[in-house]
Structure formats: C-alpha cells, structure tokens
XYZ file of C-alpha atoms in Angstrom:
654
model
C 184.793 233.623 173.891
C 183.236 236.934 174.900
C 186.276 239.217 175.033
C 189.246 240.421 173.054
C 189.405 242.209 169.702
C 191.214 241.530 166.472
C 190.720 237.784 166.815
C 190.442 237.123 163.088
C 193.522 238.774 161.623
C 196.047 236.188 160.571
C 194.898 233.877 157.772
C 193.634 233.949 154.191
C 189.926 233.682 153.372
C 188.596 230.132 153.251
C 185.226 228.567 152.459
C 182.773 227.512 155.134
C 182.015 223.840 155.708
C 178.387 222.830 155.346
C 176.191 222.770 158.422
C 175.613 219.274 159.836
C 172.388 217.516 158.837
C 170.005 217.306 161.801
C 170.308 213.550 162.274
C 173.893 212.977 161.172
C 177.010 213.291 163.326
C 179.713 215.645 162.074
C 183.109 214.169 161.297
C 186.386 215.746 162.373
C 187.219 217.101 158.933
C 183.891 218.938 158.669
C 184.295 220.316 162.169
C 187.814 221.597 161.510
C 186.648 223.205 158.266
C 183.974 225.145 160.164
C 186.496 226.262 162.796
C 188.910 227.435 160.104
C 186.190 229.262 158.185
C 184.765 231.090 161.181
C 188.226 232.258 162.275
C 189.263 233.449 158.821
C 190.568 236.987 158.411
C 187.897 239.314 157.127
C 188.363 240.251 153.490
C 187.146 243.811 154.171
C 186.921 245.647 157.471
C 185.865 249.144 156.455
C 184.698 250.952 153.306
C 184.569 254.717 152.732
C 183.181 256.654 149.748
C 184.472 259.973 148.439
C 182.041 262.899 148.800
C 181.291 262.933 145.053
C 180.556 259.184 145.139
C 183.086 258.372 142.421
C 185.685 256.421 144.409
C 185.886 253.955 147.269
C 188.611 253.300 149.837
C 188.525 249.982 151.679
C 190.579 248.371 154.446
C 191.040 244.672 153.845
C 193.261 241.673 154.376
C 196.180 241.470 151.959
C 197.634 238.073 152.879
C 199.958 239.450 155.552
C 198.060 242.160 157.396
C 195.728 245.049 156.683
C 195.985 246.859 153.366
C 194.235 249.916 151.919
C 192.533 249.405 148.567
C 191.200 252.225 146.359
C 188.957 251.813 143.356
C 186.390 253.407 141.050
C 182.822 253.036 142.356
C 181.481 252.034 138.946
C 184.314 249.735 137.876
C 185.223 248.328 141.306
C 188.831 248.134 140.088
C 190.374 247.992 143.569
C 194.142 248.141 143.840
C 196.226 248.151 146.998
C 197.871 251.517 147.694
C 199.056 250.883 151.295
C 200.013 247.688 153.084
C 201.199 246.504 156.483
C 204.957 246.785 156.933
C 207.506 245.654 159.482
C 208.961 248.657 161.300
C 211.804 249.079 163.762
C 211.109 251.035 166.968
C 214.103 251.331 169.276
C 214.819 247.756 170.427
C 211.833 245.939 168.930
C 210.068 245.358 165.636
C 206.350 245.688 164.984
C 203.921 245.516 162.089
C 202.630 248.950 161.092
C 199.119 248.680 159.676
C 196.350 251.103 158.707
C 193.363 250.783 161.051
C 191.068 253.452 159.637
C 190.721 255.205 156.282
C 188.241 257.983 155.539
C 187.959 260.400 152.642
C 188.722 263.980 153.671
C 187.545 265.358 150.333
C 187.419 264.051 146.772
C 191.216 263.866 146.511
C 192.606 263.094 149.969
C 192.200 260.183 152.381
C 192.953 260.349 156.116
C 194.658 257.171 157.364
C 195.090 256.236 161.030
C 197.758 253.641 161.882
C 198.118 251.222 164.777
C 201.182 253.108 166.065
C 199.136 256.234 166.925
C 200.082 258.174 163.833
C 197.815 259.619 161.150
C 198.526 261.068 157.734
C 196.773 262.290 154.608
C 197.416 260.464 151.347
C 196.200 260.817 147.780
C 194.217 258.128 145.988
C 197.447 256.537 144.802
C 198.750 256.065 148.334
C 201.297 258.891 148.230
C 201.801 260.579 151.595
C 200.762 264.231 151.535
C 201.031 265.424 155.151
C 201.352 264.243 158.719
C 198.144 264.858 160.646
C 198.957 263.822 164.228
C 197.821 260.766 166.193
C 194.146 260.478 165.210
C 191.940 262.035 162.525
C 188.545 263.259 163.781
C 186.977 264.967 160.749
C 187.002 267.972 158.482
C 185.787 271.368 159.610
C 184.935 273.040 156.290
C 181.225 273.112 155.554
C 181.501 272.850 151.737
C 182.008 269.094 151.435
C 182.521 269.155 147.637
C 185.386 271.654 147.908
C 189.010 270.801 148.844
C 189.412 270.653 152.612
C 191.483 273.395 154.236
C 191.205 272.338 157.903
C 190.733 269.024 159.631
C 190.377 268.313 163.340
C 192.852 265.862 164.866
C 194.343 264.738 168.141
C 198.100 265.209 168.297
C 198.418 262.612 171.065
C 197.112 259.091 171.579
C 195.312 260.044 174.816
C 193.056 262.592 173.122
C 194.363 265.469 175.272
C 195.791 267.708 172.519
C 193.345 268.684 169.767
C 194.541 270.727 166.810
C 193.436 272.036 163.435
C 195.673 270.851 160.599
C 195.912 271.724 156.900
C 195.695 268.252 155.265
C 197.771 269.415 152.286
C 200.647 271.160 154.056
C 200.559 269.672 157.543
C 200.483 273.151 159.093
C 199.092 272.865 162.634
C 197.177 275.134 164.959
C 197.073 273.377 168.346
C 194.382 274.162 170.907
C 196.529 274.527 174.017
C 193.804 275.495 176.497
C 192.509 272.508 178.454
C 190.691 272.243 181.780
C 192.469 270.647 184.774
C 192.441 266.845 184.974
C 192.466 264.091 182.388
C 189.953 264.646 179.577
C 187.504 261.738 179.164
C 184.947 263.311 176.824
C 185.370 266.367 174.606
C 182.910 268.505 172.640
C 183.847 270.940 169.878
C 182.011 273.741 168.108
C 181.580 274.091 164.342
C 184.991 275.818 164.085
C 186.805 272.877 165.668
C 187.455 274.616 169.006
C 187.310 272.573 172.205
C 184.474 274.163 174.193
C 183.247 271.528 176.667
C 184.938 268.609 178.399
C 184.492 265.942 181.038
C 187.585 265.344 183.158
C 188.483 262.698 185.699
C 190.738 263.154 188.708
C 191.646 260.781 191.543
C 192.783 262.139 194.904
C 196.054 260.420 195.744
C 195.573 260.052 199.481
C 191.917 258.887 199.384
C 191.800 257.173 195.976
C 188.378 258.772 195.476
C 187.643 259.804 191.907
C 185.812 262.973 190.893
C 184.183 263.682 187.553
C 184.070 267.354 186.534
C 182.169 269.067 183.711
C 183.775 272.125 182.097
C 182.705 274.773 179.567
C 184.053 277.956 178.011
C 181.840 280.491 176.160
C 184.352 280.909 173.324
C 187.792 279.669 172.274
C 189.595 282.444 174.196
C 187.535 282.415 177.394
C 188.665 280.735 180.629
C 187.195 277.391 181.588
C 184.152 277.345 183.878
C 183.442 274.430 186.228
C 179.802 273.418 185.797
C 179.387 270.307 187.900
C 181.156 267.687 190.030
C 180.070 264.083 190.609
C 181.343 260.687 191.689
C 182.731 258.277 189.117
C 179.906 255.885 190.042
C 177.179 258.502 189.391
C 175.213 258.792 186.157
C 176.984 261.928 184.921
C 176.167 263.546 181.578
C 178.667 263.674 178.700
C 179.174 266.567 176.277
C 178.614 265.818 172.590
C 178.626 269.134 170.695
C 178.610 272.880 171.357
C 176.027 274.592 169.109
C 175.949 278.230 167.998
C 173.177 278.914 170.476
C 174.791 280.802 173.400
C 175.266 279.109 176.777
C 174.293 275.668 175.483
C 175.833 272.223 175.226
C 174.298 269.206 173.517
C 174.832 266.332 175.972
C 173.967 262.672 176.365
C 172.359 262.014 179.712
C 169.976 259.821 181.653
C 169.643 262.146 184.630
C 166.142 261.673 186.000
C 165.265 259.041 183.399
C 165.912 255.367 182.717
C 167.565 255.529 179.286
C 170.318 257.575 177.664
C 168.897 260.520 175.700
C 170.155 263.692 174.024
C 169.524 266.837 176.024
C 170.279 270.544 175.807
C 172.238 271.731 178.833
C 171.989 275.398 179.866
C 175.401 276.515 181.150
C 173.956 279.539 182.993
C 171.250 277.598 184.811
C 173.590 274.591 185.059
C 170.761 272.238 184.287
C 169.375 270.107 181.478
C 166.526 272.159 180.073
C 165.318 270.371 176.929
C 164.856 266.808 175.735
C 166.134 266.879 172.158
C 165.779 263.148 171.395
C 164.985 260.181 173.601
C 163.261 256.816 173.798
C 161.412 255.615 176.927
C 162.778 252.053 176.787
C 165.946 252.129 174.660
C 169.261 253.988 174.883
C 170.324 256.323 172.109
C 173.705 254.943 171.055
C 174.439 257.107 167.996
C 173.387 260.465 166.572
C 174.327 262.373 163.431
C 173.724 265.928 162.310
C 174.281 267.429 165.764
C 175.258 270.749 164.202
C 171.912 271.095 162.412
C 168.806 272.732 163.817
C 167.226 269.270 163.720
C 169.224 266.040 164.007
C 169.518 263.898 160.928
C 169.064 260.645 162.866
C 169.482 258.737 166.078
C 170.049 255.023 166.599
C 168.543 253.238 169.599
C 169.589 249.858 170.925
C 167.244 247.550 172.796
C 167.354 243.858 172.003
C 167.780 245.044 168.385
C 169.042 248.327 166.942
C 166.602 250.794 165.372
C 167.396 253.823 163.186
C 165.172 256.887 163.430
C 165.551 259.628 160.783
C 164.300 263.181 161.249
C 165.255 264.190 157.696
C 162.573 263.233 155.186
C 164.998 262.566 152.330
C 167.128 260.219 154.403
C 164.019 258.537 155.836
C 163.018 257.572 152.295
C 166.495 256.141 151.687
C 166.283 254.092 154.902
C 162.845 252.764 153.977
C 164.199 251.721 150.576
C 167.082 249.857 152.186
C 164.921 248.142 154.802
C 162.560 246.970 152.071
C 165.466 245.629 149.989
C 167.154 243.967 152.997
C 164.459 243.089 155.536
C 165.443 241.824 158.970
C 168.962 243.280 158.802
C 170.877 246.219 160.276
C 171.084 248.649 157.346
C 173.397 251.540 158.183
C 173.827 254.593 155.981
C 177.530 255.491 156.170
C 177.845 258.520 153.885
C 176.622 260.135 150.701
C 173.864 262.396 149.393
C 170.207 261.248 149.483
C 169.758 262.814 146.035
C 172.782 261.105 144.458
C 174.784 258.172 145.839
C 174.753 256.589 149.270
C 177.195 254.116 150.834
C 175.486 251.487 152.977
C 176.618 248.673 155.271
C 174.137 245.843 155.768
C 174.685 243.106 158.358
C 172.717 240.625 160.420
C 172.923 237.735 162.844
C 173.845 235.504 159.906
C 176.111 237.878 157.966
C 179.071 239.904 159.326
C 178.533 242.606 156.737
C 178.324 243.737 153.113
C 178.704 247.180 151.611
C 176.457 248.569 148.889
C 176.240 251.754 146.867
C 172.695 252.990 146.330
C 172.358 255.236 143.280
C 169.229 257.218 144.066
C 168.870 258.748 140.605
C 169.320 255.470 138.716
C 167.436 253.494 141.393
C 170.150 250.839 141.494
C 171.745 249.047 144.442
C 175.170 247.502 143.854
C 177.220 245.337 146.203
C 180.813 246.615 146.390
C 182.431 244.544 149.165
C 181.831 241.691 151.618
C 183.331 241.093 155.023
C 183.580 237.312 154.507
C 182.853 236.587 150.822
C 182.867 232.774 151.134
C 180.930 232.518 154.350
C 177.644 231.232 153.017
C 175.177 233.250 155.085
C 172.327 230.942 154.130
C 173.979 228.228 156.244
C 174.160 230.385 159.372
C 171.606 230.013 162.159
C 169.263 232.910 163.088
C 169.504 234.575 166.497
C 166.188 235.022 168.283
C 165.344 237.626 170.913
C 163.258 236.802 173.963
C 162.341 237.845 177.465
C 161.575 235.690 180.470
C 160.578 236.345 184.072
C 163.137 235.985 186.858
C 161.981 234.529 190.154
C 161.347 238.022 191.553
C 159.351 239.021 188.473
C 162.046 241.113 186.751
C 161.897 240.779 182.958
C 165.225 239.475 181.635
C 166.196 240.037 177.971
C 168.087 237.284 176.174
C 169.250 235.880 172.839
C 168.764 232.321 171.638
C 170.314 230.635 168.605
C 169.076 227.148 167.693
C 170.809 224.487 165.588
C 169.185 223.011 162.504
C 168.188 219.806 164.310
C 164.940 219.125 166.152
C 164.726 219.911 169.873
C 165.011 219.556 172.753
C 168.634 220.495 172.115
C 171.847 220.110 174.032
C 172.561 223.685 175.109
C 175.498 225.960 175.881
C 174.735 228.848 178.222
C 177.079 231.592 176.998
C 177.692 234.338 179.585
C 179.093 237.732 178.580
C 181.933 239.454 180.419
C 181.836 242.750 182.235
C 179.534 242.285 183.981
C 178.610 245.878 183.044
C 178.391 244.922 179.367
C 175.954 243.177 177.036
C 175.541 240.986 173.973
C 173.956 242.198 170.735
C 171.754 240.887 167.955
C 174.560 240.619 165.435
C 176.946 238.248 163.735
C 178.879 236.238 166.314
C 181.375 233.652 165.085
C 181.442 231.792 168.392
C 177.664 231.498 168.540
C 177.604 230.178 164.972
C 180.391 227.712 165.758
C 178.381 226.179 168.590
C 175.074 226.218 166.702
C 176.594 224.508 163.680
C 177.851 221.768 165.955
C 174.333 221.057 167.150
C 174.070 223.183 170.294
C 171.409 225.684 171.227
C 173.188 228.844 172.417
C 171.507 230.819 175.194
C 172.803 234.321 176.031
C 170.983 235.757 179.061
C 171.346 239.496 179.674
C 171.181 239.165 183.461
C 170.470 242.147 185.731
C 173.472 244.458 185.844
C 173.960 244.193 182.064
C 174.133 247.552 180.299
C 171.837 248.803 177.558
C 168.493 247.950 179.147
C 167.965 250.942 181.393
C 169.432 252.424 184.559
C 167.043 250.533 186.849
C 168.044 247.228 185.251
C 171.735 248.021 185.772
C 171.195 249.079 189.376
C 169.337 245.834 190.052
C 172.689 244.078 189.680
C 174.538 246.102 192.331
C 175.906 243.812 195.012
C 174.435 240.761 193.281
C 177.535 238.862 192.123
C 176.761 235.205 192.654
C 173.290 236.080 193.932
C 170.403 237.465 191.852
C 172.657 237.896 188.798
C 173.328 234.164 188.829
C 169.687 233.386 189.607
C 168.720 235.209 186.399
C 170.889 232.769 184.441
C 169.418 229.783 186.287
C 165.845 230.982 185.747
C 166.483 231.398 182.017
C 167.876 227.890 181.701
C 164.887 226.410 183.504
C 162.523 228.459 181.348
C 164.019 226.972 178.176
C 163.841 223.478 179.644
C 160.150 224.015 180.487
C 159.549 225.280 176.939
C 161.051 222.115 175.458
C 163.931 224.040 173.859
C 166.773 222.660 175.992
C 167.454 219.068 176.964
C 167.726 219.199 180.772
C 170.230 216.330 180.681
C 172.687 218.140 178.355
C 173.389 221.722 179.417
C 176.851 223.270 179.750
C 177.776 226.782 180.958
C 180.621 228.777 179.386
C 182.019 232.284 179.639
C 185.078 234.512 179.792
C 186.178 237.070 182.396
C 183.011 237.724 184.447
C 181.392 235.063 182.260
C 184.116 232.647 183.375
C 183.290 233.476 186.984
C 179.575 232.898 186.319
C 180.342 229.557 184.652
C 182.286 228.367 187.703
C 179.709 229.745 190.110
C 176.893 228.073 188.198
C 178.617 224.729 188.775
C 178.824 225.558 192.498
C 175.382 227.066 193.047
C 173.285 224.803 190.840
C 175.345 221.615 190.344
C 172.233 219.691 189.314
C 171.725 221.956 186.290
C 174.942 221.550 184.307
C 176.777 218.637 182.714
C 179.989 220.678 182.368
C 181.487 224.161 182.604
C 184.154 226.162 180.754
C 185.875 229.185 182.261
C 188.183 231.402 180.218
C 190.062 233.924 182.389
C 187.400 233.629 185.054
C 187.673 235.217 188.503
C 187.718 232.402 191.066
C 188.567 234.241 194.318
C 187.136 237.736 194.827
C 189.198 238.460 197.943
C 192.464 237.677 196.171
C 191.333 239.497 193.023
C 190.822 242.724 194.982
C 194.132 242.466 196.829
C 196.371 240.985 194.117
C 198.108 242.296 191.022
C 195.108 242.722 188.726
C 194.940 245.905 186.655
C 191.535 246.433 188.260
C 193.173 246.528 191.696
C 196.048 248.761 190.556
C 193.826 251.350 188.854
C 191.989 253.457 191.463
C 189.138 254.318 189.076
C 188.599 250.694 188.086
C 188.830 249.568 191.703
C 186.321 252.152 192.930
C 183.900 251.207 190.161
C 184.366 247.497 190.809
C 183.778 247.896 194.534
C 180.630 249.871 193.757
C 179.335 246.996 191.623
C 180.125 244.484 194.350
C 178.981 246.471 197.368
C 175.925 248.297 196.022
C 177.630 251.577 196.881
C 176.367 251.712 200.482
C 179.445 250.435 202.296
C 177.959 246.973 202.761
C 180.692 244.393 202.130
C 179.376 240.994 201.099
C 181.143 237.853 202.222
C 183.369 237.377 199.203
C 184.257 233.828 200.250
C 180.570 232.903 200.107
C 180.408 233.801 196.392
C 183.930 232.754 195.318
C 184.155 229.470 193.339
C 187.620 228.712 194.747
C 186.265 228.706 198.304
C 183.291 226.513 197.354
C 185.024 224.109 194.974
C 183.891 221.027 196.921
C 180.333 221.636 195.682
C 181.302 221.263 192.007
C 180.163 217.948 190.525
C 180.519 218.428 186.748
C 183.713 218.338 184.632
C 185.438 221.718 184.219
C 187.676 223.159 181.503
C 189.873 226.045 182.737
C 191.620 228.229 180.125
C 193.714 231.380 180.535
C 196.356 233.571 178.920
C 199.658 233.784 180.763
C 200.029 237.500 179.913
C 196.608 238.401 181.344
C 196.788 241.536 183.499
C 193.034 241.997 183.935
C 192.383 238.625 185.576
C 195.862 237.384 186.571
C 196.771 233.758 185.722
C 196.864 232.748 189.392
C 193.068 233.049 189.497
C 192.907 230.087 187.099
C 196.017 228.311 188.398
C 194.696 228.231 191.969
C 191.329 226.976 190.717
C 193.053 224.113 188.896
C 195.002 223.248 192.062
C 191.787 223.259 194.112
C 190.001 221.024 191.599
C 192.898 218.603 191.765
C 193.033 218.661 195.585
C 189.298 217.945 195.735
C 189.532 215.045 193.267
C 187.351 216.744 190.617
C 187.186 216.068 186.884
C 188.949 218.864 185.045
C 191.100 219.954 182.114
C 193.219 223.047 181.771
C 195.065 224.943 179.087
C 197.191 228.086 179.210
C 198.441 230.158 176.273
C 201.889 231.635 176.811
C 201.591 234.589 174.397
C 197.973 235.503 175.147
C 196.407 237.924 177.602
C 192.775 238.677 178.455
C 191.523 237.094 175.236
C 192.964 235.296 172.239
C 194.600 237.533 169.629
C 196.455 234.879 167.617
C 194.353 232.900 165.184
C 196.300 229.725 165.948
C 195.412 230.043 169.629
C 191.776 230.702 168.779
C 191.516 227.673 166.539
C 193.179 225.456 169.118
C 190.841 226.744 171.821
C 187.752 226.120 169.696
C 188.944 222.592 168.875
C 189.429 221.812 172.560
C 186.139 223.481 173.459
C 184.186 221.368 170.957
C 185.937 218.165 172.003
C 185.181 218.907 175.659
C 181.529 219.601 174.875
C 181.203 216.452 172.773
C 182.708 214.357 175.543
C 180.647 215.778 178.385
C 177.544 217.350 176.854
C 176.868 215.521 173.628
C 176.227 211.890 174.503
C 173.877 210.240 177.003
C 173.924 208.890 179.626
C 175.712 211.479 181.752
C 178.975 210.536 183.443
C 178.906 209.749 187.138
C 179.303 213.062 189.073
C 182.570 213.384 190.950
C 184.568 210.937 188.819
C 188.165 212.115 188.957
C 190.282 212.647 185.875
C 192.876 215.384 185.626
C 192.902 215.510 181.833
C 195.764 216.610 179.603
C 197.329 219.942 180.427
C 199.399 221.926 177.972
C 200.912 225.338 177.389
C 201.281 227.155 174.097
C-alpha cells in the first residue's frame, strides 16, 4: 500500500520466513510468517553520534512504543533512558513518544516528542530544559565545546523561531515575521530568520499567492522580492550567507531539474548556479554556510552523493567500496576521526556503522530489522521504456526467485505528484516473496524526473498517464518478463484510481484489480467533503493537475471509474478506511454499490479505525492476508475465470 506512515510500530521483532522455492507452492503458515516479519516494528529507527564520537543515542522499539537508548560507541552497552508513556490531555489519553533524538554537544541530547514538545536531556535521560516545539540545530561554531544557543521553533507550525539556551531554557524569540503563513524559512549563521516563503489565499477568490521575503539584517524591515501562483515553479530559500544581498535558494527556474542557486536580492534574480545536475534533482545539501558546499545528493532512478570536500570524498569512496550497490549516507562525524554511517538498499531497510578513520575499522552498531535476512530479499531493478508517443518512462521492477514469465502485480503510487524510490519496500518484498513480479511505473506527472516530465501529466488523468502504465505492462509481456494471462493492478489513493481505471480502459489486460482509498468519481470528489475540496490551496493545485492550468475542463465522467463501471470485467477488491478525510469513504462505498448493481465480481473491506492508510499493525496484517488470498484466487492459477461472473464476496468491517 503506497501511503501512510508509521505502519510498523506495534509488535516485537520476529524472524522472516524463508522465501518460497521457485517450483514449490507456499503453505499458509509460511505465508503468515512472511506477513508478520515484514510488518514487524523496527528495532532501531534513528541513530545519532556525539560530536566526539564516544557515545551513541538511538531511537528504537521497546516492546510498547519508541524508546531512547544511549550507549558507549566502543562497548555498545545500550540502555534505555526514555520510553513511551501514557499521558492525559484534557479529556483523552495518548501515548507520548520520542520521535527524534540528536546530540546537541557531547553532554546534551535534543529530543522531539510526538506531542509537539522538545527538550534537552543528559545522557542518563534527565530533563535539563524545555526547548519549544521542535529542535532545529545548534548555532555555536565550536562543535566540541558546550552549546550555548540552539535554534528551535516554539510552535508546531514553524511560525515562531527562537534561540534557546539548552542548559537553562532561556529563550530569545524572533518576533519579526513577514505577512502570511510561512512555508519555507532561511536563517543566517547567527540563527536569525532572514528569508521566507509565505502563502496566502484570497478569501473571496480562493486564489493563492506565493510571496518571497528578505531582510538585510535581523532588525531591518521585510522586503517583498517576488510574487507567484501556487502552481508556478517558485524558488525556495535555503540559507542566508554572509555575502550581502544574497540568498542561497533551491530553484528550477529556466531549467528542468532542481538546483542550488545564488539569488541577488538587489537585482531580484538568480545570478549564479552553485550546484546542479542536468538530469537529476538535488534533494539534499550540506555545508551551505561554507564557501564551498560539503556535498549534494541527487535523485534520479537511484540516489547519488557528490562530495566537494576531498576528505569526505575519500570517506565516501571507502564506504562505497565496502558496501557496493547500496545507499551509504554519512550522518555525522569528523573525516579524520570517527564517522557515523547509515547503509541501506532495496533488500535491507538499514544498518548503522561507525567508521574509525584512524584505526581503519568499520563496526556495525545497529540494525533496523536485525532478523530480516537480507539475503532472502529480492533485488529491485531500474528500467526505462518508451511510451506510445515516444516519451521515456522510468520504472522499477522486482522479480521473484522463480523462472519467468511471472504472474505480475502492477503497483501504482499515489499522488499522482509523487514517486517511488529504489529502496527497501516491505510491500514489494511481500509480493515478490509470494511469487509475483512487481512493476512500479513512474508515469508522466510523477515528480523527481524533471519539470517537463511533470508537466506532461497535466490534464492527463485517465489518459496519457494511464497509457504509460499500459505501455509498460505490454513492454514487460513482450520481453517475456510478465505472463500476459496473469496480471493484476493495485494501488492506493491516486494508485487506487489508476487500478480501477485500468480495469475500465484496458479490461483485456488485467485478471484482477485492488483499490485502496481510490477516487472513483472525480465530479463528486471535487464537490464533496474531501480535505482536498475543503482546502483552497489543495483544490487549486488539484484543479491545475486535472485541467492543465488553461481553463480547459475535461469531462470528468469520461475518466471516472464509477461512471464507466459496466466496462469492468475482472474481479475487484475495494478497501478503505472509515476515517479517511482525503478520499472520503463514499468514494469506495458508491463504487461497491455500482459493482453490485452491475452484477460484477467484487470484494470489499473497510477498517473502522483507519484513515488514508493503515496505521495499526493488525489492520495491515489483515489487509495483506486478504490481498494475497485475492491474488492467489484470481491471479495465481490458470485458466482464468470467466469474465463477468458475479460473486459479491465476503464483506467485513474492523
């Protein structure tokens, strides 16, 4: 399922069942073991190292919720110093858990909690001072010295920055803010807010304006630099350097990919390309306060790290040689002493290592899922194929251990202005270990592959965007990868829409379809009680995606699965959360009623406590069990069932 966060946060670590032999059917016990293993709570979520490299702080699962563990880097003698606790807030109870922990200096740790509070603690877990709502970082340049000032937000919305003494809690709020709601903020090396992007919607027109602001120093009034539409490619401030009249911004103005530029506030123009890639977006940068960046990370079909510091480049080369074919991310440290590293891949959700540069040793200190068995996971391939109009479409493909052609699940991401990544994906592994090839097309309109590629999806819901999926499926059939007689389409949110629409538009292509929280009626979606319809910014953006921004209104009925349900021939599984505010439950409920009225083969399931995704591990496991059973029934055995056979299968609520 391609949406939701925090899906794996409710059970103890368990071992992974062995992958099925290529020619042997998997029994129920093996299948359930794999489901349980892939939905297990992660043992560790985050690891941070003190500036001197002597101690580690790690967020991990403690049997009830998230706990904070601190230990010596050499001894790895972790002990829990903070744990999740039940708290009372007015008329309800909630579980208060740490969600982030970072060393401020060698003695203090900044902890953010899930109730929008942050505090500093010592290594024993003793509270030292309240920091605000969110810790951003320390301001002092001497990293080995005790911190005197840290930058925080005092509010959950990121509207009230302040400097705080992490030992006393003394605060110095920055009360000067530009008009409007702050979306992006940029500070100088003293922690002063100096540049900001704000958003403002006119009440009577519901048109949204983006404004860029700057002030020459912390006492100067704010200057308006630029205005744009919310649907424009506007730049975003990242950092205000010491150089006068300058802002470091991320932008793709006049180019296809996101790059780092220097913006001249007097000329009100981008005047220098500081770092950029012609085909890949820059998604991360460090060392913005230096004369030369330390590094940038670009993200095409795979992520790439580019260092501009020679010492760190040597460290990266050492890591990539030790762990080839993986994402090796330097988290913190000194390239002359110790470095904390996170290494992950398509087959491994992550491990943390400490590289001792002087001793030339590399030691594993934590694993995300210690009993996973990465050697049993299936590799994710990257590929490109040509759409019918010649556009090159990026995609991911994960194959089972058996020989092809394979039964295949076409897994469509949500958004649609989103994307998949070459990374560990529990759902992909679940399907691959049950014998299915998993195809993830990054159809036009997906983000991360250039502005032109995104714009190619404008106004193409149910049209060229769906054709890209169809063309990819047929490409894999022609290549002998997919068995044309056993292909199912599955997705959530927009992916749920695309799954339903695939069954309508190309009924000959699919044996079955699964829609989780899928939009079925675009007209109703844009006039009903969806959060998208209630939020003027979301609505304006959504209409832009649908209408190509030129006022042309497509016939929504012509691309709405609910209005074309008679064309569906394959069995359908409809799933939704009853608390969903993004795609309201009636989008799925009305689709179920239409399938029934048209005598179609279908199943449905709703989850009473869930919203736009599955947050409870019990719900997730139940969904995966039903998903696999549905696939086995309709996509795993030949010959295919007779199209149109009616069977309103078991419905249940949980």
